[in-house]
PDB file of C-alpha atoms in Angstrom:
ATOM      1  CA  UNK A   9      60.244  72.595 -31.453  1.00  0.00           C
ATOM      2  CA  UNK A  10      63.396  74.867 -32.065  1.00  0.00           C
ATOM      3  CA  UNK A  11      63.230  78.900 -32.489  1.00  0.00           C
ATOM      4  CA  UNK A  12      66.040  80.093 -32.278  1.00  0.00           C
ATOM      5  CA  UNK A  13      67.706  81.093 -35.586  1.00  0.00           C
ATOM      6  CA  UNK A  14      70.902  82.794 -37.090  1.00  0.00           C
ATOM      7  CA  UNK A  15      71.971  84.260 -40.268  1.00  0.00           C
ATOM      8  CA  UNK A  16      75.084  83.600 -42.289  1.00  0.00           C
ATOM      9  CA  UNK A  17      77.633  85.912 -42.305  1.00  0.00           C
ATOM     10  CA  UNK A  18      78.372  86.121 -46.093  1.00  0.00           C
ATOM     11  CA  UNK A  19      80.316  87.436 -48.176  1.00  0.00           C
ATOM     12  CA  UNK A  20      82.690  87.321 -51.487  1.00  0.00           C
ATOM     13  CA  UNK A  21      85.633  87.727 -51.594  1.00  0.00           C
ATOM     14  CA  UNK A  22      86.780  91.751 -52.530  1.00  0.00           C
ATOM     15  CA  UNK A  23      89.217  89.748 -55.434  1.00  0.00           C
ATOM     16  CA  UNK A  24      86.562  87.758 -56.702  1.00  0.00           C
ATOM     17  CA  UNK A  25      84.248  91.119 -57.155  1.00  0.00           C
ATOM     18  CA  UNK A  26      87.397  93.074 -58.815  1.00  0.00           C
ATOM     19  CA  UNK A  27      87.761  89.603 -61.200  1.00  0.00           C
ATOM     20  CA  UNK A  28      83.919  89.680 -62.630  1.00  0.00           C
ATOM     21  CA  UNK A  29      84.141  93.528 -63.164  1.00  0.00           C
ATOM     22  CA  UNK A  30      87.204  93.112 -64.997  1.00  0.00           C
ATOM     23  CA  UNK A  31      85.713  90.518 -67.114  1.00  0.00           C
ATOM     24  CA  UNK A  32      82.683  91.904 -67.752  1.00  0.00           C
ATOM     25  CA  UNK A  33      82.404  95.607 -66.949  1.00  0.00           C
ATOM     26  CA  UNK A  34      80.324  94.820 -63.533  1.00  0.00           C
ATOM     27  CA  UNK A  35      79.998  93.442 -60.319  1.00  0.00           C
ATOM     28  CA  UNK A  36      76.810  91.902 -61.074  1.00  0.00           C
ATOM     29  CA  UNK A  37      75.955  90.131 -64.180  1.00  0.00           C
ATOM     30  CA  UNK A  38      72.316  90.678 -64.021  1.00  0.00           C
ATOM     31  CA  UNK A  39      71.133  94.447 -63.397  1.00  0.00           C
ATOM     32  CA  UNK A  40      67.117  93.378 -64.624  1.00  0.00           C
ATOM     33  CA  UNK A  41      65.006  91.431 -63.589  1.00  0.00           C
ATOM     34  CA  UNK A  42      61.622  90.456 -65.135  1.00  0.00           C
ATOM     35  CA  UNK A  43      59.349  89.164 -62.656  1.00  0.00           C
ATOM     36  CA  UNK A  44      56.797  87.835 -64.325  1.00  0.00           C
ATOM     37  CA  UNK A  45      59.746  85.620 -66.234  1.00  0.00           C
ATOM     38  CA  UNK A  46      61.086  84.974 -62.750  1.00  0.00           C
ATOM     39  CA  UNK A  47      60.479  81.905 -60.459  1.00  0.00           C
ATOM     40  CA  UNK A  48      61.439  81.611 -56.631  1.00  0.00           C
ATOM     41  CA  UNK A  49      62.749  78.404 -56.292  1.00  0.00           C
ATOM     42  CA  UNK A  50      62.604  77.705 -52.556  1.00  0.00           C
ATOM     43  CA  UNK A  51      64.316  74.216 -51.931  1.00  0.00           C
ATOM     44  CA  UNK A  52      63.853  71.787 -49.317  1.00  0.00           C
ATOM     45  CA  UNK A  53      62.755  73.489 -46.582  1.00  0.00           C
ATOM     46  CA  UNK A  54      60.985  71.007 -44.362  1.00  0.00           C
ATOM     47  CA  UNK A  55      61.337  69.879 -40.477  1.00  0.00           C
ATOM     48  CA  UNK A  56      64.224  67.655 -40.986  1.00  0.00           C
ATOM     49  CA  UNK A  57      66.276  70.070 -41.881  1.00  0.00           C
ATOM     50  CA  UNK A  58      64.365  73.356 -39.965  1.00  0.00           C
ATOM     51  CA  UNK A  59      64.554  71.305 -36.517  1.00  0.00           C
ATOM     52  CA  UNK A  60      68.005  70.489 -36.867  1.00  0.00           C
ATOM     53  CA  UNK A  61      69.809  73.952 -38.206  1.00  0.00           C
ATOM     54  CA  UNK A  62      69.250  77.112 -37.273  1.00  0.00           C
ATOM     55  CA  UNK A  63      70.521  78.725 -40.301  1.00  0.00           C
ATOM     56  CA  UNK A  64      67.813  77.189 -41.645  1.00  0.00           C
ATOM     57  CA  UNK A  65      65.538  78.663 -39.427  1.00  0.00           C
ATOM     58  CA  UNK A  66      66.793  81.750 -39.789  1.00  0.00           C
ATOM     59  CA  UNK A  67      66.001  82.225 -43.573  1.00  0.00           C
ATOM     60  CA  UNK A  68      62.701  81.908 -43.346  1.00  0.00           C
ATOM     61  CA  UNK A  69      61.874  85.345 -42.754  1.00  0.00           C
ATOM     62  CA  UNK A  70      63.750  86.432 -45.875  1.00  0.00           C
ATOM     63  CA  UNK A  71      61.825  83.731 -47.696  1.00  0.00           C
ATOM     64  CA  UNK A  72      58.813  85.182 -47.630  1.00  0.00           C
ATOM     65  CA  UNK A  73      60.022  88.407 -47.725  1.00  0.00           C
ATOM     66  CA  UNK A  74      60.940  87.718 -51.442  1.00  0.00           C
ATOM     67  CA  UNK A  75      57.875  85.448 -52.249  1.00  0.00           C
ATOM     68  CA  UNK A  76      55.013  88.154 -50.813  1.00  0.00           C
ATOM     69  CA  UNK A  77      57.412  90.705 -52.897  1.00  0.00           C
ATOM     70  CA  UNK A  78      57.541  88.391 -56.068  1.00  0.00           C
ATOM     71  CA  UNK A  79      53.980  87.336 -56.432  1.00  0.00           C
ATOM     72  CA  UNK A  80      52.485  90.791 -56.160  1.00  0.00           C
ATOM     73  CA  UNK A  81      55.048  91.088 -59.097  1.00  0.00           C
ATOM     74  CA  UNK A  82      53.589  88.689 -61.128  1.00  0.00           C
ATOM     75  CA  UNK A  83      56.340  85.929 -60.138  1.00  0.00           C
ATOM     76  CA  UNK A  84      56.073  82.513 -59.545  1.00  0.00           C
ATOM     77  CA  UNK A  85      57.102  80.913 -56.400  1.00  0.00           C
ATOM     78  CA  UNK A  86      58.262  76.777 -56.516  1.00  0.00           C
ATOM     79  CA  UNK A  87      58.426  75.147 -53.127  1.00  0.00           C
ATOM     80  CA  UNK A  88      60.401  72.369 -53.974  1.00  0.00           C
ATOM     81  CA  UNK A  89      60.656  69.041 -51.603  1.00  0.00           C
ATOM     82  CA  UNK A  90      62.456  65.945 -51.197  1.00  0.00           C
ATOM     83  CA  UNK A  91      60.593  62.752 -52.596  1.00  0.00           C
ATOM     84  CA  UNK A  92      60.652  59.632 -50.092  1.00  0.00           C
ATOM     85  CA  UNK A  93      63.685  58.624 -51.850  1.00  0.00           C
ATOM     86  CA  UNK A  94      67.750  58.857 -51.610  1.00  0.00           C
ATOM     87  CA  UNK A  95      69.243  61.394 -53.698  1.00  0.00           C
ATOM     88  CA  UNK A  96      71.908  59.110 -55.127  1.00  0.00           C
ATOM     89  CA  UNK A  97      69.269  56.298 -56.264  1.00  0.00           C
ATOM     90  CA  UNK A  98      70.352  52.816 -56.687  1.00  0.00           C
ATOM     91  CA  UNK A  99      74.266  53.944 -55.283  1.00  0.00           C
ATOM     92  CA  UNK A 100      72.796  55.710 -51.840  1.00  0.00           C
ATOM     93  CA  UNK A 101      72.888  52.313 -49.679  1.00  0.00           C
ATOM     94  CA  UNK A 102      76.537  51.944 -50.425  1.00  0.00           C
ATOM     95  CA  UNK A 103      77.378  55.269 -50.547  1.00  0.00           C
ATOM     96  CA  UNK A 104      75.875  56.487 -47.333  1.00  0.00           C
ATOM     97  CA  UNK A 105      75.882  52.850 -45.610  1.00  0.00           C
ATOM     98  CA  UNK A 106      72.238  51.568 -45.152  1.00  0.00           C
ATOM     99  CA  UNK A 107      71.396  53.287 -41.882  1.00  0.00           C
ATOM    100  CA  UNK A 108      71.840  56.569 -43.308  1.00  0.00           C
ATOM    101  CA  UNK A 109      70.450  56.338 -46.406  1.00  0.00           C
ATOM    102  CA  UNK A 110      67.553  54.896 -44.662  1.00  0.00           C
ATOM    103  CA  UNK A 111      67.677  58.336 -43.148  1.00  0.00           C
ATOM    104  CA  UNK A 112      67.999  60.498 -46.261  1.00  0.00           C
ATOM    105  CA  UNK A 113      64.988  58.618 -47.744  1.00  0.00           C
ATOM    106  CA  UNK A 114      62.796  59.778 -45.132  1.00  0.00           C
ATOM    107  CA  UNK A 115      64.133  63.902 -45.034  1.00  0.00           C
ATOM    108  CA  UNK A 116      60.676  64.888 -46.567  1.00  0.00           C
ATOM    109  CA  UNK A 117      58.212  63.488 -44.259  1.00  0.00           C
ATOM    110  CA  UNK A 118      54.582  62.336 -45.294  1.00  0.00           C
ATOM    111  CA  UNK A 119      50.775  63.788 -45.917  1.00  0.00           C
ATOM    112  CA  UNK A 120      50.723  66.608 -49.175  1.00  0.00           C
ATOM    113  CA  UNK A 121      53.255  67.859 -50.140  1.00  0.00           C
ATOM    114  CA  UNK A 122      52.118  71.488 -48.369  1.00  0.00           C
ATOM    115  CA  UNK A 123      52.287  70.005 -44.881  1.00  0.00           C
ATOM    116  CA  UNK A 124      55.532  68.649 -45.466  1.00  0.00           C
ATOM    117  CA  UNK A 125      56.946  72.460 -45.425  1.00  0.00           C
ATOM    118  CA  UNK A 126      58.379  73.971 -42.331  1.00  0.00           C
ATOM    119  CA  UNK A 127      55.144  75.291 -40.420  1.00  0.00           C
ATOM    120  CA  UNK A 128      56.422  79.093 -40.767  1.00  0.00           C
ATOM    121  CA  UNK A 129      56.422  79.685 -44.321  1.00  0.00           C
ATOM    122  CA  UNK A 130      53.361  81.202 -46.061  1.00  0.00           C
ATOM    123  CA  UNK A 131      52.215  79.357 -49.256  1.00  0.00           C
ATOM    124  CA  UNK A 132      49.070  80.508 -51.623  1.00  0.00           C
ATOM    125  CA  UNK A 133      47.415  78.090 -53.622  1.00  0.00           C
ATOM    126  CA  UNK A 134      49.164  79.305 -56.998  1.00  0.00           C
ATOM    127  CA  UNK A 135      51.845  78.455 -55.848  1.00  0.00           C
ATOM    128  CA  UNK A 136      54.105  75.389 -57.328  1.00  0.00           C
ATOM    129  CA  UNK A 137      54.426  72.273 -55.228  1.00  0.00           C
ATOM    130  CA  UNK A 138      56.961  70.073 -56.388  1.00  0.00           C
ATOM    131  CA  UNK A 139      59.458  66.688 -55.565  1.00  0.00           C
ATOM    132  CA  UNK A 140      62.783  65.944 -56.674  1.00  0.00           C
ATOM    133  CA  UNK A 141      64.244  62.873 -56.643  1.00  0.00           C
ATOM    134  CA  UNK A 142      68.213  63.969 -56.920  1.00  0.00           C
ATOM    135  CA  UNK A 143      70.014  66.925 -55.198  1.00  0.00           C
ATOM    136  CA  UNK A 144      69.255  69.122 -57.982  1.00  0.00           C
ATOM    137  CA  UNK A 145      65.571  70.315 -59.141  1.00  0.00           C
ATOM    138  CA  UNK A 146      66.737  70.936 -62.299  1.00  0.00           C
ATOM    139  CA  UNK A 147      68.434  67.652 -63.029  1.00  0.00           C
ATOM    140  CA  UNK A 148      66.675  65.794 -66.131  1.00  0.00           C
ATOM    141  CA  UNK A 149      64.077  63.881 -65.419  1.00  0.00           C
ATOM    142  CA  UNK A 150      64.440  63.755 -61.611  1.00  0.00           C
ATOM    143  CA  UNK A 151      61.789  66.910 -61.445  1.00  0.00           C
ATOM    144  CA  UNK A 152      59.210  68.240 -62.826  1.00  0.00           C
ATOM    145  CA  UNK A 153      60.465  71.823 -62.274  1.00  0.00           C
ATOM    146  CA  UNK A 154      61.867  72.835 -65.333  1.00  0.00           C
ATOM    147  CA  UNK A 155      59.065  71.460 -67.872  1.00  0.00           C
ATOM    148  CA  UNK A 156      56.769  73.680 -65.815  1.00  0.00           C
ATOM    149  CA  UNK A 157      58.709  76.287 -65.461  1.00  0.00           C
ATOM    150  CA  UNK A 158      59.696  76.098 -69.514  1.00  0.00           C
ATOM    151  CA  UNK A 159      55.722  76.330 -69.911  1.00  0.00           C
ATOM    152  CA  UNK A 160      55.464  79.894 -68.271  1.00  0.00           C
ATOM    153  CA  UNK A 161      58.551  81.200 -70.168  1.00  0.00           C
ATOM    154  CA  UNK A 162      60.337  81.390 -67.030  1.00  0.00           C
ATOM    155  CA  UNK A 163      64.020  82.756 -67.952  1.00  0.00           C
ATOM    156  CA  UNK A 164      65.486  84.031 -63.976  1.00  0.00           C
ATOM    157  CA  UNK A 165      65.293  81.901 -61.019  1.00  0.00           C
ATOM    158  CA  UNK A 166      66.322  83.151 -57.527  1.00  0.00           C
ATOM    159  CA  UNK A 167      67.801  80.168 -55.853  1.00  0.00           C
ATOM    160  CA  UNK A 168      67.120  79.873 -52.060  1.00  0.00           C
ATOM    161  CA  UNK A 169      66.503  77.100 -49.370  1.00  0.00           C
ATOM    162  CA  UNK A 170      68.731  74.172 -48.104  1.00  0.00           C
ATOM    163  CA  UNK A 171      71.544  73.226 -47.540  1.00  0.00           C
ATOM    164  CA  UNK A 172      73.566  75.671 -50.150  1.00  0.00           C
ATOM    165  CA  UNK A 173      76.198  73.514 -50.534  1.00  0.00           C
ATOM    166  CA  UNK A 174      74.381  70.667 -51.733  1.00  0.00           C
ATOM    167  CA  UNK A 175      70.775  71.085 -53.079  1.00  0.00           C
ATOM    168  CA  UNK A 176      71.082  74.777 -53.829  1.00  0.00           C
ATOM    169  CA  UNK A 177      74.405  74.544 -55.346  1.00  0.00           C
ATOM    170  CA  UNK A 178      73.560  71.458 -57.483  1.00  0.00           C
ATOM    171  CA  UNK A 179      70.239  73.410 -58.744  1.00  0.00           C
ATOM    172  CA  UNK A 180      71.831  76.461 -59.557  1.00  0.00           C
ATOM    173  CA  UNK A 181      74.673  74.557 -61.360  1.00  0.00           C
ATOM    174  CA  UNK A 182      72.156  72.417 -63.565  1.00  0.00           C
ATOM    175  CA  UNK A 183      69.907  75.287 -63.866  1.00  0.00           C
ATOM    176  CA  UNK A 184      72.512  77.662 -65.641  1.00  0.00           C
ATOM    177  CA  UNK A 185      73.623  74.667 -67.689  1.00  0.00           C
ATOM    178  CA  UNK A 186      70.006  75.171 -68.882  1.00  0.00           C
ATOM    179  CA  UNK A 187      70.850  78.550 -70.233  1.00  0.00           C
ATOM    180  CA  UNK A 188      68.493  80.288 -66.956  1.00  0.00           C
ATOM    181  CA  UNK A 189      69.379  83.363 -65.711  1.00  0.00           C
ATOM    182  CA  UNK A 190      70.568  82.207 -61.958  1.00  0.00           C
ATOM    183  CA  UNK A 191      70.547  84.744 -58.632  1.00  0.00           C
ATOM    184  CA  UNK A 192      71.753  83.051 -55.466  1.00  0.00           C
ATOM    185  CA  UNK A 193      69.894  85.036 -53.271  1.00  0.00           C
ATOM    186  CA  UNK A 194      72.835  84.908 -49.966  1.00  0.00           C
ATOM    187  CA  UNK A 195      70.903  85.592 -46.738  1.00  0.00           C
ATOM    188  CA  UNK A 196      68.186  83.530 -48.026  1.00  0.00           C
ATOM    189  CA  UNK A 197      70.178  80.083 -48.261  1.00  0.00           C
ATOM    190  CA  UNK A 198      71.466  78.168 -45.387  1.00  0.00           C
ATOM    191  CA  UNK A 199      74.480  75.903 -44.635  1.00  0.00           C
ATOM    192  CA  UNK A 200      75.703  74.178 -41.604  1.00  0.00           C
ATOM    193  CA  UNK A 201      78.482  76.682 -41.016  1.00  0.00           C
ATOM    194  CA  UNK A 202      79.782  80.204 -42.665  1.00  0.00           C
ATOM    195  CA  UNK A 203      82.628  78.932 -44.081  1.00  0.00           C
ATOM    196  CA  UNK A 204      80.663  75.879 -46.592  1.00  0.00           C
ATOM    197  CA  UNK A 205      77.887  78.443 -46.984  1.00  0.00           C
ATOM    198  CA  UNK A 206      80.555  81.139 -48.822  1.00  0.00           C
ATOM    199  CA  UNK A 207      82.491  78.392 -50.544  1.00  0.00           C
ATOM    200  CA  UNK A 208      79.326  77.535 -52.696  1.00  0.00           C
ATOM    201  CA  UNK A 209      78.545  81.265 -52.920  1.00  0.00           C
ATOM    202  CA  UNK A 210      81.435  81.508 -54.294  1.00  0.00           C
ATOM    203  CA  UNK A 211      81.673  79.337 -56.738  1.00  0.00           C
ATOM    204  CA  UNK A 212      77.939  79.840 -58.191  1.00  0.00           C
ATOM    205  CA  UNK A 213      79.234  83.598 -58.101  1.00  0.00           C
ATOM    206  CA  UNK A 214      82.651  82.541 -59.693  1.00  0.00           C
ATOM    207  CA  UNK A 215      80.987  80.242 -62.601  1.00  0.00           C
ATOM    208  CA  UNK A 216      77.514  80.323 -62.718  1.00  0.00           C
ATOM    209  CA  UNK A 217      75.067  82.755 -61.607  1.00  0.00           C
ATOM    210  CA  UNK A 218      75.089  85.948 -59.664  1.00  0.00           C
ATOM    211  CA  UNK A 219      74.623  86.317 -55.717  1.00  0.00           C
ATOM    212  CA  UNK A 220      72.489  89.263 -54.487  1.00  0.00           C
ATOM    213  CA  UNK A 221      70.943  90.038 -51.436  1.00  0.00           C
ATOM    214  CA  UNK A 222      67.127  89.749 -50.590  1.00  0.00           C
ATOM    215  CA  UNK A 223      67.325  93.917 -50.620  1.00  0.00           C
ATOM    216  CA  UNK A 224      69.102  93.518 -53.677  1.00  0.00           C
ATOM    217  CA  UNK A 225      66.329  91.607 -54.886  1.00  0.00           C
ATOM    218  CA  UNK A 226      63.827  93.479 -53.675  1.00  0.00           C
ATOM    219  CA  UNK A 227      65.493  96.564 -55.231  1.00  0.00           C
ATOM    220  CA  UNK A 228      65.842  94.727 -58.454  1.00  0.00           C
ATOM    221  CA  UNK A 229      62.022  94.145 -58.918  1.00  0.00           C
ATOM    222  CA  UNK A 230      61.247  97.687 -57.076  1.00  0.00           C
ATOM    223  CA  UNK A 231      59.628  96.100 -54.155  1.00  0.00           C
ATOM    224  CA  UNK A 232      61.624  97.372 -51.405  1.00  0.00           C
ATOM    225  CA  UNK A 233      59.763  99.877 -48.819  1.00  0.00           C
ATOM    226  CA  UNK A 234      61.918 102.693 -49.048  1.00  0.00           C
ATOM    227  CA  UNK A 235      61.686 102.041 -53.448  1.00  0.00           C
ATOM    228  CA  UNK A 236      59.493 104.299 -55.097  1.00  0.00           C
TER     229      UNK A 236
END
């Protein structure tokens, strides 16, 4: 079983910054948040991707950082897996060729859906356990994530997880599209490499959400150590 583990280094772009505070008057576009209308969507972190990336690996510390910080808030924390399924439905065979969407179908492993999680994150039994059936949680009707998350009034959700590029990314697009408030929480998402990790923070940055920090976050909510 692999250990070892590294963190992006992130970043956006100094223009991009100077753009969104021209626009708007600041850097960030959300300087609240409301935990107990906040969710922490944590997507797809399970072995197939843990074992193979250590970016991946390397999140998880910041992970439940922010979900210790966010419950004792009054947040609510979504562990969201893959279903034994390809993303792309009836198109994944010929899309992926058969061996590979073989492959896909099988990222999430079996048994409940709590063993299916990478063995070092910490869930509570509050906690929401949910599948999704496409890239994105928040696409309709391939999730049950944002019917329950509609029922609590949830308006924020701190995206985090795997791969950013792909799942993350596509949640946090369909999510805003939703009218959520979305935070892209940086050193809490994980790519294959630096350079597709910052393209997709920079583009949910760019069009559709703001990307903080886990300090930032922890700031935000008043949960950080040296906070009052």
């Amino acid at each position: 079983m692999r250990t070892d583990s590294k963190i992006h280094d992130w970043r956006i772009d100094p223009r991009e910054y100077a753009r969104q505070e021209a626009r708007r008057g600041s850097r960030h576009a959300y300087g609240s948040v409301d935990p107990v209308r906040t969710a922490l969507i944590v997507i797809d972190m399970v072995p197939f991707f843990a074992e193979a990336n250590p970016y991946v690996r390397g999140i998880v510390p910041n992970i439940g950082r922010l979900a210790e910080a966010l419950r004792t808030a009054g947040a609510l924390i979504a562990w969201v897996l893959p279903a034994n399924e390809a993303p792309l439905g009836r198109a994944s065979g010929e899309f992926y060729g058969p061996a590979v969407s073989e492959k896909f179908a099988a990222t999430a492993g079996e048994g409940p859906l709590r063993s299916r999680l990478w063995h070092a994150l910490d869930t509570r039994p509050d906690d929401l356990m949910v599948e999704k059936t496409a890239y994105s949680a928040f696409f309709p009707g391939r999730s049950p994530l944002p019917g329950l998350l509609a029922e609590r009034a949830v308006d924020t959700v701190l995206i985090t997880g795997a791969l950013t590029n792909v799942c993350c990314e596509s949640s946090a697009r369909d999510a805003a599209t939703m009218g959520l408030r979305v935070l892209m929480v940086a050193d809490a998402n994980a790519a294959r490499r630096d350079q597709e990790h910052n393209a997709a923070l920079h583009t949910i940055y760019r069009s559709f959400g703001d990307v903080r920090s886990t300090d930032d976050v922890l700031d935000l909510i008043g949960r950080r150590p040296n906070c009052p």
